[in-house]
XYZ file of N, CA and C in Angstrom:
312
model
N 8.971 17.949 -14.083
C 9.353 18.601 -12.841
C 10.641 17.968 -12.335
N 11.651 18.766 -12.162
C 12.933 18.283 -11.642
C 12.843 18.220 -10.123
N 13.198 17.078 -9.562
C 13.087 16.872 -8.119
C 14.446 17.052 -7.454
N 14.445 17.723 -6.299
C 15.679 17.832 -5.530
C 15.749 16.681 -4.517
N 16.824 16.632 -3.758
C 17.040 15.522 -2.827
C 15.990 15.407 -1.745
N 15.557 16.534 -1.234
C 14.560 16.530 -0.173
C 13.225 16.000 -0.677
N 12.856 16.378 -1.902
C 11.609 15.912 -2.491
C 11.664 14.410 -2.775
N 12.800 13.939 -3.287
C 12.944 12.507 -3.544
C 12.889 11.705 -2.250
N 13.495 12.227 -1.206
C 13.479 11.545 0.084
C 12.057 11.421 0.611
N 11.260 12.488 0.456
C 9.860 12.463 0.888
C 9.063 11.434 0.074
N 9.272 11.400 -1.234
C 8.557 10.444 -2.076
C 8.967 9.005 -1.767
N 10.232 8.781 -1.483
C 10.684 7.437 -1.119
C 10.033 6.975 0.177
N 9.855 7.899 1.121
C 9.221 7.522 2.387
C 7.758 7.160 2.174
N 7.092 7.816 1.236
C 5.707 7.462 0.928
C 5.605 6.135 0.181
N 6.608 5.839 -0.631
C 6.572 4.645 -1.473
C 6.772 3.357 -0.697
N 7.249 3.452 0.519
C 7.468 2.242 1.319
C 6.159 1.481 1.524
N 5.078 2.204 1.697
C 3.805 1.580 2.056
C 2.907 1.242 0.874
N 3.319 1.510 -0.354
C 2.446 1.189 -1.482
C 2.884 -0.104 -2.154
N 1.896 -0.776 -2.733
C 2.160 -2.021 -3.447
C 2.394 -1.713 -4.928
N 3.126 -2.583 -5.614
C 3.340 -2.372 -7.047
C 2.023 -2.390 -7.818
N 1.834 -1.412 -8.690
C 0.620 -1.292 -9.492
C 0.812 -1.987 -10.827
N 1.966 -1.789 -11.437
C 2.245 -2.336 -12.758
C 3.345 -3.375 -12.628
N 3.136 -4.523 -13.295
C 4.136 -5.586 -13.291
C 4.579 -5.851 -14.721
N 5.873 -5.915 -14.912
C 6.434 -6.207 -16.227
C 6.845 -7.670 -16.225
N 6.223 -8.455 -17.093
C 6.445 -9.894 -17.099
C 7.221 -10.370 -18.299
N 6.879 -11.586 -18.729
C 7.608 -12.265 -19.792
C 7.507 -11.533 -21.132
N 6.397 -10.853 -21.364
C 6.222 -10.154 -22.640
C 7.102 -8.911 -22.742
N 7.668 -8.466 -21.644
C 8.587 -7.343 -21.666
C 7.889 -5.997 -21.603
N 8.608 -4.982 -21.979
C 8.125 -3.605 -21.905
C 7.469 -3.241 -23.231
N 6.147 -3.308 -23.267
C 5.401 -3.016 -24.489
C 4.738 -1.646 -24.383
N 4.123 -1.220 -25.456
C 3.414 0.056 -25.455
C 2.235 0.036 -24.489
N 1.591 -1.124 -24.334
C 0.472 -1.235 -23.398
C 0.934 -1.027 -21.959
N 2.092 -1.568 -21.631
C 2.644 -1.402 -20.282
C 2.979 0.071 -20.041
N 3.617 0.706 -21.019
C 3.971 2.118 -20.872
C 2.722 2.984 -20.733
N 1.661 2.642 -21.465
C 0.403 3.379 -21.358
C -0.219 3.194 -19.983
N -0.161 1.973 -19.445
C -0.728 1.735 -18.118
C 0.082 2.440 -17.032
N 1.391 2.558 -17.202
C 2.224 3.298 -16.246
C 1.842 4.771 -16.256
N 1.666 5.324 -17.461
C 1.303 6.737 -17.567
C -0.082 7.003 -16.971
N -1.050 6.147 -17.259
C -2.410 6.368 -16.737
C -2.458 6.171 -15.226
N -1.676 5.234 -14.703
C -1.636 5.036 -13.250
C -1.001 6.243 -12.567
N 0.015 6.831 -13.188
C 0.642 8.028 -12.621
C -0.306 9.217 -12.662
N -1.121 9.317 -13.709
C -2.093 10.409 -13.774
C -3.142 10.275 -12.687
N -3.469 9.052 -12.311
C -4.499 8.837 -11.292
C -3.947 8.920 -9.876
N -2.713 8.462 -9.661
C -2.185 8.337 -8.291
C -0.962 9.178 -7.994
N -0.291 9.666 -8.989
C 0.942 10.465 -8.895
C 2.169 9.655 -8.495
N 2.070 8.761 -7.552
C 3.213 7.975 -7.092
C 2.860 6.502 -7.218
N 3.610 5.771 -8.033
C 3.338 4.347 -8.209
C 4.641 3.566 -8.095
N 4.471 2.271 -7.945
C 5.608 1.371 -7.907
C 5.440 0.362 -9.039
N 6.498 0.182 -9.824
C 6.521 -0.765 -10.934
C 7.489 -1.872 -10.561
N 7.076 -3.120 -10.768
C 7.963 -4.229 -10.462
C 8.252 -5.029 -11.729
N 9.471 -5.523 -11.826
C 9.881 -6.371 -12.944
C 9.925 -7.794 -12.411
N 9.088 -8.658 -12.968
C 8.995 -10.026 -12.482
C 10.248 -10.826 -12.836
N 10.441 -11.937 -12.148
C 11.641 -12.747 -12.330
C 11.750 -13.339 -13.734
N 10.600 -13.628 -14.368
C 10.638 -14.257 -15.686
C 10.792 -13.248 -16.823
N 10.992 -11.986 -16.505
C 11.160 -10.953 -17.520
C 12.625 -10.831 -17.910
N 12.851 -10.558 -19.196
C 14.219 -10.370 -19.687
C 14.655 -8.917 -19.625
N 13.764 -8.030 -19.178
C 14.059 -6.595 -19.137
C 15.046 -6.272 -18.012
N 15.938 -5.343 -18.293
C 16.865 -4.841 -17.283
C 16.235 -3.624 -16.612
N 16.486 -3.451 -15.335
C 15.839 -2.367 -14.598
C 16.276 -0.990 -15.092
N 17.524 -0.849 -15.510
C 17.999 0.438 -16.005
C 17.347 0.796 -17.338
N 17.111 -0.213 -18.185
C 16.446 0.030 -19.467
C 14.995 0.448 -19.252
N 14.337 -0.187 -18.294
C 12.949 0.164 -17.987
C 12.888 1.577 -17.413
N 13.788 1.909 -16.510
C 13.816 3.250 -15.917
C 14.080 4.310 -16.986
N 14.943 4.017 -17.921
C 15.233 4.964 -19.001
C 14.004 5.175 -19.890
N 13.280 4.097 -20.188
C 12.071 4.216 -21.005
C 10.990 5.019 -20.279
N 10.908 4.852 -18.972
C 9.924 5.602 -18.181
C 10.295 7.086 -18.158
N 11.571 7.397 -18.012
C 12.000 8.795 -18.002
C 11.818 9.462 -19.359
N 11.923 8.690 -20.445
C 11.701 9.244 -21.774
C 10.256 9.677 -21.974
N 9.333 9.101 -21.197
C 7.924 9.486 -21.286
C 7.641 10.772 -20.509
N 8.625 11.296 -19.800
C 8.432 12.520 -19.031
C 8.056 12.268 -17.585
N 8.245 11.050 -17.104
C 7.961 10.705 -15.715
C 9.266 10.724 -14.927
N 9.165 10.916 -13.625
C 10.349 10.949 -12.756
C 10.541 9.599 -12.082
N 11.710 9.010 -12.262
C 12.070 7.801 -11.526
C 12.704 8.261 -10.225
N 12.026 7.948 -9.113
C 12.478 8.418 -7.807
C 13.503 7.462 -7.214
N 13.264 6.154 -7.402
C 14.125 5.173 -6.739
C 14.069 3.859 -7.493
N 15.198 3.162 -7.509
C 15.263 1.804 -8.046
C 15.885 0.936 -6.962
N 15.111 -0.042 -6.496
C 15.629 -0.994 -5.515
C 15.317 -2.392 -6.026
N 16.352 -3.167 -6.260
C 16.145 -4.520 -6.761
C 15.420 -4.485 -8.089
N 14.232 -5.093 -8.123
C 13.424 -5.124 -9.334
C 12.210 -4.208 -9.223
N 12.242 -3.275 -8.271
C 11.156 -2.316 -8.086
C 11.615 -0.914 -8.473
N 10.722 -0.203 -9.155
C 11.001 1.163 -9.589
C 9.871 2.047 -9.074
N 10.225 3.119 -8.382
C 9.239 4.076 -7.880
C 9.180 5.239 -8.870
N 7.952 5.551 -9.332
C 7.744 6.540 -10.378
C 6.809 7.628 -9.861
N 7.130 8.890 -10.189
C 6.307 10.030 -9.779
C 6.026 10.929 -10.970
N 4.803 11.447 -11.015
C 4.419 12.443 -12.017
C 3.284 13.272 -11.441
N 3.347 14.573 -11.631
C 2.272 15.449 -11.175
C 1.039 15.158 -12.026
N -0.092 14.928 -11.362
C -1.324 14.591 -12.069
C -1.828 15.783 -12.870
N -2.421 15.480 -14.018
C -2.956 16.549 -14.858
C -4.257 17.108 -14.299
N -5.071 16.247 -13.701
C -6.334 16.696 -13.111
C -6.083 17.212 -11.698
N -6.674 18.348 -11.376
C -6.439 18.955 -10.060
C -6.972 18.105 -8.926
N -8.059 17.360 -9.146
C -8.618 16.547 -8.057
C -7.733 15.353 -7.711
N -6.814 14.983 -8.597
C -5.888 13.883 -8.314
C -4.577 14.354 -7.698
N -4.379 15.656 -7.566
C -3.133 16.192 -7.020
C -3.203 16.222 -5.503
N -2.598 15.237 -4.885
C -2.530 15.197 -3.428
C -1.081 15.231 -2.971
N -0.280 14.392 -3.564
C 1.122 14.285 -3.173
C 1.924 15.456 -3.727
N 1.626 15.884 -4.944
C 2.436 16.919 -5.581
C 2.358 18.257 -4.859
N 1.259 18.515 -4.156
C 1.142 19.752 -3.386
C 2.197 19.770 -2.277
N 2.343 18.637 -1.582
C 3.353 18.542 -0.525
C 4.769 18.587 -1.099
N 4.949 17.961 -2.265
C 6.276 17.927 -2.881
C 6.716 19.332 -3.295
N 5.798 20.146 -3.816
C 6.149 21.503 -4.226
C 6.497 22.381 -3.026
N 5.920 22.082 -1.855
C 6.242 22.844 -0.658
C 7.627 22.529 -0.094
N 8.247 21.454 -0.552
C 9.564 21.039 -0.059
C 10.704 21.589 -0.925
N 10.512 22.716 -1.537
C 11.520 23.264 -2.447
C 12.810 23.601 -1.701
N 12.706 24.097 -0.494
C 13.905 24.480 0.254
C 14.315 23.425 1.213
C-alpha cells in the first residue's frame, strides 16, 4: 500500500506513544529479526524498530531491507524506524481502516 503525506503524518502521530517492539543488536539484521518484524506488523500493523548502540547496522540499510519485505517505512528518527503494514487478518485491522479513510 502506497502511503500519501496525510496518511504518513497520521501514522507518525500514533507512533509517538508506542514503545519499540523489535531491537536490532550486536548480531545485526538476521532472518529471525526480519521474521519477527513481519509477524509483529501482522499482529499490530504499526510497530517501532530500534537499532541498539552496539549494532553495526546502518539505519538506511535496515529500512531498505524492511521495505524489500513489502512493509512501509513511515519514519526514521535517530536509531528508531516506524514500520506499517496492513494486517492480513481482519480482526487485527484497526489502524489501517483509519489510514484508508485519509485518502484525500
